[in-house]
mmCIF file of C-alpha atoms in Angstrom:
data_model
loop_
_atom_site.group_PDB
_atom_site.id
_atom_site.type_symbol
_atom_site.label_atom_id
_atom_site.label_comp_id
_atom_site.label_asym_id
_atom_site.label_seq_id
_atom_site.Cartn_x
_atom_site.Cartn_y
_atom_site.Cartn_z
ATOM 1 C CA UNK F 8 30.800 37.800 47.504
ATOM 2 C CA UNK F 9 28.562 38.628 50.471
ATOM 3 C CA UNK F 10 25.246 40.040 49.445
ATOM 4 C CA UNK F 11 21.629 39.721 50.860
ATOM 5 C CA UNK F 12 18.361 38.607 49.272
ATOM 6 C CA UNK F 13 14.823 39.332 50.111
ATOM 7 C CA UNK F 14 13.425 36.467 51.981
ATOM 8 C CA UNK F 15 10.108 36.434 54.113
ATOM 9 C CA UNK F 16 9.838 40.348 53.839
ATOM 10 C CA UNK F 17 13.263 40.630 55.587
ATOM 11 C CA UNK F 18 16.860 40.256 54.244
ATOM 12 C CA UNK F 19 18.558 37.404 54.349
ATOM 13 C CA UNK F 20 22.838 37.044 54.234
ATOM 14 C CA UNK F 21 24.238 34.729 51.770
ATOM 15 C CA UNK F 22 27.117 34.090 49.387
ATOM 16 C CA UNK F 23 27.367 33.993 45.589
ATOM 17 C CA UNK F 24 29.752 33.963 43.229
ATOM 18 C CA UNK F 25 30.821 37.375 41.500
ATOM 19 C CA UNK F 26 27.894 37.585 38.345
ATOM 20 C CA UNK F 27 29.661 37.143 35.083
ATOM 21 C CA UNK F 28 29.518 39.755 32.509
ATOM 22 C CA UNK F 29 27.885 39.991 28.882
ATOM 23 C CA UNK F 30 29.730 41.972 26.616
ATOM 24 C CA UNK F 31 29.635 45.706 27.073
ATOM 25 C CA UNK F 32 29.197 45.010 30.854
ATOM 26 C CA UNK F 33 30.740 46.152 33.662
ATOM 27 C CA UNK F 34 30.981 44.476 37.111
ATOM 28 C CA UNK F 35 30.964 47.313 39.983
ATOM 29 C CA UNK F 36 32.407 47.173 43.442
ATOM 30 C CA UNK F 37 29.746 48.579 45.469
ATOM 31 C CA UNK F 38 31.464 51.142 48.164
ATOM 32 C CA UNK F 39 27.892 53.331 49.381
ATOM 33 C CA UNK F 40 24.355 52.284 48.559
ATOM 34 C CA UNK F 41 21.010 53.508 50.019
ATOM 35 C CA UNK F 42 18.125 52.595 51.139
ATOM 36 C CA UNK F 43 14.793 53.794 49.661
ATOM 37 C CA UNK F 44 11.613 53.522 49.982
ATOM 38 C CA UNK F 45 11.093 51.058 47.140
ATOM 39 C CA UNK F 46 13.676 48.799 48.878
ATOM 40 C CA UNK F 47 10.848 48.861 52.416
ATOM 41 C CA UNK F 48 7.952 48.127 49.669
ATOM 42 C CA UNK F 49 9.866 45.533 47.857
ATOM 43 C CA UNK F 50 10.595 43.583 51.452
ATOM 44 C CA UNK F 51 6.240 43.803 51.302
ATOM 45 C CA UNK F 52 5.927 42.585 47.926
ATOM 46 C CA UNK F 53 6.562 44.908 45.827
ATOM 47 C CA UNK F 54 7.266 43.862 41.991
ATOM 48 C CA UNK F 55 6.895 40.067 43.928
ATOM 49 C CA UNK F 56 11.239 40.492 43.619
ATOM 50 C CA UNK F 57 13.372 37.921 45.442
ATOM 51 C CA UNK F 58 16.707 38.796 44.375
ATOM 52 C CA UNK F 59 19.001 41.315 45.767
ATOM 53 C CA UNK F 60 17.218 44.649 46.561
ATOM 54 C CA UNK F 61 19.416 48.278 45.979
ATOM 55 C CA UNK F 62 19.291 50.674 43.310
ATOM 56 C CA UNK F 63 21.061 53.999 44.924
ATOM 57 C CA UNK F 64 24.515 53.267 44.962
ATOM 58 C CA UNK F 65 28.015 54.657 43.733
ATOM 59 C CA UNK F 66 30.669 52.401 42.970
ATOM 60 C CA UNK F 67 34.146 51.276 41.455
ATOM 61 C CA UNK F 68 34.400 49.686 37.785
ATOM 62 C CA UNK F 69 36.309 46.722 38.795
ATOM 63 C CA UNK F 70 35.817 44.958 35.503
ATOM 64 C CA UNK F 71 34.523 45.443 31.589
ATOM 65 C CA UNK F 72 33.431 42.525 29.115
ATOM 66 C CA UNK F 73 34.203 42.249 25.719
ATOM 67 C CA UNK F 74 35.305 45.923 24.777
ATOM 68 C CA UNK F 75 37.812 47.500 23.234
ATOM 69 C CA UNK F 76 41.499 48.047 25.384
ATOM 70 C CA UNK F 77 40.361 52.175 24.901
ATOM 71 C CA UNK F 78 36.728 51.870 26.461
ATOM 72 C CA UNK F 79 38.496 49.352 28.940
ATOM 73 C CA UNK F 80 40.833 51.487 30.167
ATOM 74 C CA UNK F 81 37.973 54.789 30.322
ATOM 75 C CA UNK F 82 36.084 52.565 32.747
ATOM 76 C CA UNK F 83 38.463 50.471 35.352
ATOM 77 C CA UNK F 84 38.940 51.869 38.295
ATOM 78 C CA UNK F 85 35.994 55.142 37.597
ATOM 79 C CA UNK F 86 33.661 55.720 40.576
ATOM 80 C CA UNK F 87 30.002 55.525 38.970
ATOM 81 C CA UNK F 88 26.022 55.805 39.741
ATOM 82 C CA UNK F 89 24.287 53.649 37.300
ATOM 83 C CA UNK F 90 21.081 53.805 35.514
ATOM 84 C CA UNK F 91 18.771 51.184 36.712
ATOM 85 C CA UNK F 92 16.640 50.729 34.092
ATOM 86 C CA UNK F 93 18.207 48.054 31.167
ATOM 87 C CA UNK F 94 17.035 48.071 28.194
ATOM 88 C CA UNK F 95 16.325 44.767 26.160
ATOM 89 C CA UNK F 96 19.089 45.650 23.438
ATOM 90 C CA UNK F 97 21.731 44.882 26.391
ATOM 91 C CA UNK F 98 20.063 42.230 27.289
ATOM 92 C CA UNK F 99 20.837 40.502 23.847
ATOM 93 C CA UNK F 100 17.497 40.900 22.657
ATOM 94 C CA UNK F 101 17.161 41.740 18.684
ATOM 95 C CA UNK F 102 15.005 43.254 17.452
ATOM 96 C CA UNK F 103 14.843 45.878 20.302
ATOM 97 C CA UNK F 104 11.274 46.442 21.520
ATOM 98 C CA UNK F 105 8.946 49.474 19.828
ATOM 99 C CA UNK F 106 9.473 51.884 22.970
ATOM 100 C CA UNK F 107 13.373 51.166 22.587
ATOM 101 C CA UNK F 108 13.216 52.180 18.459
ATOM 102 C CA UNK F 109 11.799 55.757 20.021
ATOM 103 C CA UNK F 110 14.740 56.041 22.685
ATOM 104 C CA UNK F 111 12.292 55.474 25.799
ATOM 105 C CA UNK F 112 14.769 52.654 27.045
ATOM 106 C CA UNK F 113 13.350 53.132 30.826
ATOM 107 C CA UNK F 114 9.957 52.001 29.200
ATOM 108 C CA UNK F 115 11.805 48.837 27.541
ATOM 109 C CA UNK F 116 8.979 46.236 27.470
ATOM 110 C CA UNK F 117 11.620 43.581 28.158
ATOM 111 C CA UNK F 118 13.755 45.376 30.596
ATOM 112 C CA UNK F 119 15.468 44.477 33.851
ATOM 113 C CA UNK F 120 15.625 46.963 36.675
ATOM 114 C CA UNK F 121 18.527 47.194 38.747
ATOM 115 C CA UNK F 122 17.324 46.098 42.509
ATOM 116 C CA UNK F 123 13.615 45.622 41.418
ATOM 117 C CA UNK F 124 12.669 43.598 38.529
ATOM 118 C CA UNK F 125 14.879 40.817 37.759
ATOM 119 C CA UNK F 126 18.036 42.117 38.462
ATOM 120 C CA UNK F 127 20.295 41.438 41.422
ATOM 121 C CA UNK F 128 20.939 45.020 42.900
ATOM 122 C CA UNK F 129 23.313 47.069 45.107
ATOM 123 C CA UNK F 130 22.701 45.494 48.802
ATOM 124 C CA UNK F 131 25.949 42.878 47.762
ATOM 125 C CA UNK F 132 29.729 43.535 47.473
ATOM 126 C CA UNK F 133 29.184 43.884 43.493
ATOM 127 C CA UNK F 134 26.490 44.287 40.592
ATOM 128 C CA UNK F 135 26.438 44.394 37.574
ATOM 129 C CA UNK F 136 25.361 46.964 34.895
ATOM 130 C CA UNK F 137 25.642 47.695 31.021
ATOM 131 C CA UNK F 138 28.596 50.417 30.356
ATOM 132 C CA UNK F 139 26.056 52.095 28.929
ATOM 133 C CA UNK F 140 24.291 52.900 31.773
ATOM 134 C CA UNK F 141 26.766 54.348 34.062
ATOM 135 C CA UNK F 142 27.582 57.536 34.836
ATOM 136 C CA UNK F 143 31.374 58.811 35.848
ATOM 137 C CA UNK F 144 31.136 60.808 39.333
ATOM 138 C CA UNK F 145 33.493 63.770 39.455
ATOM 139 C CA UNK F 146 36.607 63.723 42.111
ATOM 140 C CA UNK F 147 34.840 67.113 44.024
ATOM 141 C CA UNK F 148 31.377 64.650 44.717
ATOM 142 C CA UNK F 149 31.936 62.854 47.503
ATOM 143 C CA UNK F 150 30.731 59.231 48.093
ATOM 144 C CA UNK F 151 27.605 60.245 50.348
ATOM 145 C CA UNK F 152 26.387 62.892 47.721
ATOM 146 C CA UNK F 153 27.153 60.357 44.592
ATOM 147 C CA UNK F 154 25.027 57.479 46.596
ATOM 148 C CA UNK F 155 21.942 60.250 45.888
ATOM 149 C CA UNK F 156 22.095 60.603 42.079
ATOM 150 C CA UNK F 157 19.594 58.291 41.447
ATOM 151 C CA UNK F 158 16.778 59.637 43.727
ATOM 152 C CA UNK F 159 18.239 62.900 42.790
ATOM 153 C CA UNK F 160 17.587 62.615 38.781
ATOM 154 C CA UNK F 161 14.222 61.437 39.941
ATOM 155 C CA UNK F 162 13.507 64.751 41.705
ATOM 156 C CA UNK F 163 14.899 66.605 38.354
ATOM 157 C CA UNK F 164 12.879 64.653 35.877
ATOM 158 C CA UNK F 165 9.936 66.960 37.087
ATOM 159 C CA UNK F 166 11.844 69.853 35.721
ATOM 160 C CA UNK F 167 11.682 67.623 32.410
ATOM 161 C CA UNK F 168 7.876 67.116 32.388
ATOM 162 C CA UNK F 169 6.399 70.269 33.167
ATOM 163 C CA UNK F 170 7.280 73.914 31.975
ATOM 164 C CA UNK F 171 7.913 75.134 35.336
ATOM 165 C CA UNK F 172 8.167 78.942 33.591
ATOM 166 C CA UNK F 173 4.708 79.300 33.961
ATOM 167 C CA UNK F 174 4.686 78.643 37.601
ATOM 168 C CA UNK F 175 5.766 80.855 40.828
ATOM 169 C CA UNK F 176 5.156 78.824 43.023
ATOM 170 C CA UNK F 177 4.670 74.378 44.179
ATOM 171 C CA UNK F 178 3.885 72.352 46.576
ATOM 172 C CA UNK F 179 5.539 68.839 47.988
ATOM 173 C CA UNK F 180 3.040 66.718 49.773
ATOM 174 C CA UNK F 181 5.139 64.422 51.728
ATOM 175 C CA UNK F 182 8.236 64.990 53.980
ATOM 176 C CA UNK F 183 10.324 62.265 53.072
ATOM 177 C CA UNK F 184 13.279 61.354 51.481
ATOM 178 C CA UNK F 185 12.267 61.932 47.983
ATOM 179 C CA UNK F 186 9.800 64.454 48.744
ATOM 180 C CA UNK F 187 12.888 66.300 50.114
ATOM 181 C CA UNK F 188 15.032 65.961 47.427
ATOM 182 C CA UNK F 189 11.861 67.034 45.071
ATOM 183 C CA UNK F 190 11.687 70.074 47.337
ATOM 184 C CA UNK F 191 14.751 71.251 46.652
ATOM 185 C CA UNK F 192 15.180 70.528 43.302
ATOM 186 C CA UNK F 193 11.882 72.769 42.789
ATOM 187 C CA UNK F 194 13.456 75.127 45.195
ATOM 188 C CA UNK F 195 16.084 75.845 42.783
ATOM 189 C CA UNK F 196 13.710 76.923 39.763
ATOM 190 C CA UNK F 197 11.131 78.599 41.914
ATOM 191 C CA UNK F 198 11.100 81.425 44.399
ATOM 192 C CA UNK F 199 8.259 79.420 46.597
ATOM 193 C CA UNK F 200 8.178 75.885 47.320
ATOM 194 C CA UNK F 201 6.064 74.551 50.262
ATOM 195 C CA UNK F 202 6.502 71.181 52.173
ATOM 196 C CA UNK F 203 3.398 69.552 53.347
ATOM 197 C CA UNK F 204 4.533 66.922 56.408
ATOM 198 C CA UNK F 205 3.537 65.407 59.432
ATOM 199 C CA UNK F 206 7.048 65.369 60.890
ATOM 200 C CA UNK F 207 8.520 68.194 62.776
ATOM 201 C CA UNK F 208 11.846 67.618 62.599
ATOM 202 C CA UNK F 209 11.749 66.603 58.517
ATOM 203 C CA UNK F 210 10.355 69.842 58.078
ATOM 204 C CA UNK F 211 12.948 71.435 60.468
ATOM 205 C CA UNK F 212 15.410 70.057 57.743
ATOM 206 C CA UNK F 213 13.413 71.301 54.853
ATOM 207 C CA UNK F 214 13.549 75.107 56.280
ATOM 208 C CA UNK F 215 16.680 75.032 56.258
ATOM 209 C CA UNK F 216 16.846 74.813 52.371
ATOM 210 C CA UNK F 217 14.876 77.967 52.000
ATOM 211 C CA UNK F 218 12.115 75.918 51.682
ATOM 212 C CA UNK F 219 8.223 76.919 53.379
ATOM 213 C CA UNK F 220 6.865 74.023 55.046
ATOM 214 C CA UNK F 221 2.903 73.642 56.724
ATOM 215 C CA UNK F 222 2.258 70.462 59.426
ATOM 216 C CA UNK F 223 -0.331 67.745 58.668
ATOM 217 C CA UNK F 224 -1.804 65.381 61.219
ATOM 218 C CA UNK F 225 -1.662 62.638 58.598
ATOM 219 C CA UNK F 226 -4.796 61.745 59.257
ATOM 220 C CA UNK F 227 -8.629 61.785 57.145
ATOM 221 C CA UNK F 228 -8.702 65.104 59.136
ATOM 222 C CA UNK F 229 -6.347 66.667 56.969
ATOM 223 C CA UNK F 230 -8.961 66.883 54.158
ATOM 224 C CA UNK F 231 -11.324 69.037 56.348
ATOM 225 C CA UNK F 232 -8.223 71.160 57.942
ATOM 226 C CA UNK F 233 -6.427 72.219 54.581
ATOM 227 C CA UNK F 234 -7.818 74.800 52.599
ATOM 228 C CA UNK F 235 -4.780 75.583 50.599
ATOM 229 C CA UNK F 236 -4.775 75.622 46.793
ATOM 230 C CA UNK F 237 -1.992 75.127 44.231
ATOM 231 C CA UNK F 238 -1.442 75.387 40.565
ATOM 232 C CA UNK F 239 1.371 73.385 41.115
ATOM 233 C CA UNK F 240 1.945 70.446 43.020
ATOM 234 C CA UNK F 241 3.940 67.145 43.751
ATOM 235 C CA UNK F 242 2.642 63.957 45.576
ATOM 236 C CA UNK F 243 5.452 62.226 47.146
ATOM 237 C CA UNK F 244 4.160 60.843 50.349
ATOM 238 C CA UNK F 245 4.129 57.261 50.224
ATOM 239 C CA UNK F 246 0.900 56.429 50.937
ATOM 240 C CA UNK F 247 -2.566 56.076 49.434
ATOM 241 C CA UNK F 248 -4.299 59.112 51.653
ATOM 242 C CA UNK F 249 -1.733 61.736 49.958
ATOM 243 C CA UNK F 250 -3.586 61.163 46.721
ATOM 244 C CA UNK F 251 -6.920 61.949 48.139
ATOM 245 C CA UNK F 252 -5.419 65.351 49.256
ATOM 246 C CA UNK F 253 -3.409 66.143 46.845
ATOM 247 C CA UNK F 254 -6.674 65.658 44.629
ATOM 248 C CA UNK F 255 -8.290 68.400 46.973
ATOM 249 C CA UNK F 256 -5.217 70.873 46.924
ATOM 250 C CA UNK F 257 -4.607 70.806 43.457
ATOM 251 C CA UNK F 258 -6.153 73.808 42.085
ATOM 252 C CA UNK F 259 -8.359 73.943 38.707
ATOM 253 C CA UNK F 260 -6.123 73.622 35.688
ATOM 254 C CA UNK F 261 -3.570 73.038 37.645
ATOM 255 C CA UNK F 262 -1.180 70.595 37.247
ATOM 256 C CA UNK F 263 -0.474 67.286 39.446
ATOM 257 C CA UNK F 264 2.854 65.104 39.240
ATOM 258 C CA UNK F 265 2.609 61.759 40.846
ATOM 259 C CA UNK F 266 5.834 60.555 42.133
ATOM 260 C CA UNK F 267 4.824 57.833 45.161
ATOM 261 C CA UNK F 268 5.239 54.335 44.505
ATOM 262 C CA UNK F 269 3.930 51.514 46.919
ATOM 263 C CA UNK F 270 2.852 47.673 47.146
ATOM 264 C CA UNK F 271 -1.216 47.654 46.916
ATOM 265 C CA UNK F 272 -3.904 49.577 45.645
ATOM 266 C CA UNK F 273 -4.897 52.810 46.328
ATOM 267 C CA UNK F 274 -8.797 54.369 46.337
ATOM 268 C CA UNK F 275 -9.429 56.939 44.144
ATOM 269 C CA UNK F 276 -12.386 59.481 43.629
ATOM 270 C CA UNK F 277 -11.405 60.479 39.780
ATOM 271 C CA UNK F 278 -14.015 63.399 39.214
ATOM 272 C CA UNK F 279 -11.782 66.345 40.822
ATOM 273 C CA UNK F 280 -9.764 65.445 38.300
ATOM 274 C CA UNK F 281 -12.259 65.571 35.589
ATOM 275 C CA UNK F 282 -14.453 68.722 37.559
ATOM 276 C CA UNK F 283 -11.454 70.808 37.944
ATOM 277 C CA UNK F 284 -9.434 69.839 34.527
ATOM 278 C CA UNK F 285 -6.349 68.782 36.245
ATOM 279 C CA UNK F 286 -3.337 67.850 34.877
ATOM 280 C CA UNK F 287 -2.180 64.778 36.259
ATOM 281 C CA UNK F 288 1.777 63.758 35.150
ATOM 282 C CA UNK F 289 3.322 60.125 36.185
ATOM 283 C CA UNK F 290 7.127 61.120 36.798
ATOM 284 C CA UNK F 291 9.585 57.764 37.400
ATOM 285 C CA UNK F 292 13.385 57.824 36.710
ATOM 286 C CA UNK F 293 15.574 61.281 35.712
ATOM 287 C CA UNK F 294 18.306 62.124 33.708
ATOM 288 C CA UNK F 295 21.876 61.428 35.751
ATOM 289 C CA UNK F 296 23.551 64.234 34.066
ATOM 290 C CA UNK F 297 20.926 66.751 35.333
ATOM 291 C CA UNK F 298 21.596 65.414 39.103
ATOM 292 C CA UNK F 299 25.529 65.410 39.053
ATOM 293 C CA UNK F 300 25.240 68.957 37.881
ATOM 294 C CA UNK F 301 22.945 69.670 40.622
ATOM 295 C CA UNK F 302 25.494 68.195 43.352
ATOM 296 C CA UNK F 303 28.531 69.804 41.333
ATOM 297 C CA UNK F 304 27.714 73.161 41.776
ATOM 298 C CA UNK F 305 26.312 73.332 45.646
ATOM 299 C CA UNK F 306 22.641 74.298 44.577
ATOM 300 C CA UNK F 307 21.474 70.866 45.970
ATOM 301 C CA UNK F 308 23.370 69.410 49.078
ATOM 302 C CA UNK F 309 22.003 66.096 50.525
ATOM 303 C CA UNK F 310 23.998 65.267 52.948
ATOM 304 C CA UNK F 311 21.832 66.475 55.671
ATOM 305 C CA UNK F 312 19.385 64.000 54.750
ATOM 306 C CA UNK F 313 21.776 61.012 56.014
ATOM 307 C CA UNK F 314 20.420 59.855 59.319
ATOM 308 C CA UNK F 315 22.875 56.615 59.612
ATOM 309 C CA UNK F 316 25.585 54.536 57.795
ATOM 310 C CA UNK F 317 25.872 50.824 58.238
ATOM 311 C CA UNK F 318 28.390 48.442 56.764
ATOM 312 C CA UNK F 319 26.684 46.495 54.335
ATOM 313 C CA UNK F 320 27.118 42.993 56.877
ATOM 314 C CA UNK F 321 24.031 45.040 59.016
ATOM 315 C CA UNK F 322 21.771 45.586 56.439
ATOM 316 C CA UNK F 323 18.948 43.621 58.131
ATOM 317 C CA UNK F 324 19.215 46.087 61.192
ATOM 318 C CA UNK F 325 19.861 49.112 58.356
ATOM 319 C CA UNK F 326 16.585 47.932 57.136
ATOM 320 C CA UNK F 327 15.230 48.075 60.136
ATOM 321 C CA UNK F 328 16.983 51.175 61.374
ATOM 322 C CA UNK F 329 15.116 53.079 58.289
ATOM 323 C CA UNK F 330 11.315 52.153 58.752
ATOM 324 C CA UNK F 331 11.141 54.194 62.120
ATOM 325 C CA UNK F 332 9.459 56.899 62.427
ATOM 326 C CA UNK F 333 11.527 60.407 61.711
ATOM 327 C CA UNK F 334 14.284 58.450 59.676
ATOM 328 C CA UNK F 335 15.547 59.738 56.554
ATOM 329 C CA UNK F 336 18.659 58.123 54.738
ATOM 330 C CA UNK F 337 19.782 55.764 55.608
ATOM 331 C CA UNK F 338 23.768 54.224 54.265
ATOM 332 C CA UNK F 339 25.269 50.766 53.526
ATOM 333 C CA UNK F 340 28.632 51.318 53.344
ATOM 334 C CA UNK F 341 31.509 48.530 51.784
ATOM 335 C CA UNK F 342 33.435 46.624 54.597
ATOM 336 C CA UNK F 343 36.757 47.361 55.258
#
């Protein structure tokens, strides 16, 4: 099968033979997968990964192992998003770790994650994933709103982590691709959500989802030039200067969910959060469930995010293609 590895912070094309599958595995024939920004900050060490990059994708069960002829025949030939996170009881380990035993599987201390840590990912004709894991994609979801469950569930996990009843109103720092799926995620729980960006056009695209938006240089000037205070608010910019802001704009008590992850370290002044008694919430991977309802009913539609689609033979100019300035999705579609 074609597929392409990470190789000198770039991708390189190569060849492999289809993986093989443990029981209760299925193999999956990739048809869409995207490109995030954990796939740019793997290519720049992220995780120190080598393998096959891509963990936003929807695909076709081609293939279950060891299962019954009923859970075979519920699976082949289902489009699916997957779960990327694999848990060490699918892996064969036993007995399953102490963060498995109280059902926080995408905390495994053994796990695998799809596209990131030790696990070939969705930038190849076909990967491989527990049964377990995947999710079936309704017939009314189209392939380019199925490739965005992933990102999608990550935007909804917020909903998960805070009580967002006692808020009116949040903020997104960051105009990105996550950052805009946050957005309007938020969007659909709150009658306010504003999008803090340096991009004009990103927050074009953002207004048009009923959603306020404010321009930043992007700059250290930014600290001195926003005065704005939130009780709620999201950091999903990508870089190590959102955090100092967000910091600033967070108001007293308030409450601060970090969603930006990167390759290096980033400086920190802790006392505003200690001065100002700020809650400060990690947020990672979302329940699938909560995004395919989201894309089921209309509420969130994120098409308009897709800037480009390449077939998967040009990911190395995909990859590319998505690090310029102003891009948002970008596709890698199956040949043929």
């Amino acid at each position: 099968m074609l597929a392409f590895v990470v190789h000198r912070q770039n991708l390189k094309r190569t060849n492999k033979s289809r993986p093989r599958l443990r029981p209760g595995w299925a193999l999956v024939r990739v048809r869409m997968a995207g490109i995030c920004n954990t796939d740019l900050e793997i290519l720049r060490g992220y995780h120190k990964f080598c393998g096959t990059p891509g963990h936003e994708f929807v695909g076709e069960v081609q293939e279950v192992g060891g299962v019954s002829a009923a859970v075979e025949k519920r699976w082949i030939g289902k489009r699916v998003a997957g779960e990327i996170n694999i848990p060490c009881h699918a892996l064969g380990f036993r007995p399953v770790c102490r963060f498995c035993k109280r059902s926080l599987r995408r905390h495994c201390e053994r796990r695998k994650v799809l596209g990131i840590v030790a696990h070939d990912g969705a930038f190849a004709e076909y990967l491989t994933l527990p049964i377990e894991n995947l999710h079936a994609i309704p017939d009314s979801i189209s392939d380019e709103m199925a490739v965005f469950v992933e990102p999608l569930a990550a935007a909804c996990e917020i909903l998960d982590q805070v009580d967002i009843k006692q808020f009116r109103e949040a903020a997104v720092l960051g105009d990105g691709k996550l950052a805009q799926l946050i957005a309007r995620v938020l969007r659909t729980a709150l009658p306010r959500v504003v999008m803090y960006g340096k991009h004009s056009e990103k927050l074009a695209l953002a207004r048009r989802a009923r959603i306020e938006t404010k321009l930043l240089l992007g700059d250290v000037s930014d600290l001195r030039r926003v005065n704005d205070n939130l009780a709620l608010l999201v950091e999903a910019t990508g870089s190590p200067a959102g955090l100092a802001l967000a910091l600033q704009m967070t108001e007293p008590r308030g409450t601060l969910v970090l969603k930006s992850t990167f390759h290096g370290a980033a400086p920190v002044e802790t006392w505003p959060i200690v001065v100002k008694e700020l809650t400060v919430v990690g947020s990672r991977c979302g329940q699938f469930e909560k995004a395919i309802a989201l894309l089921r009913s209309g509420k969130v539609d994120p098409r308009p995010l897709i800037a480009r689609t390449f077939p998967l033979h040009e990911a190395p100019a995909a990859i590319m293609f998505a690090q310029k300035s102003g891009v948002l999705k970008v596709l890698l579609k199956e040949e043929g």
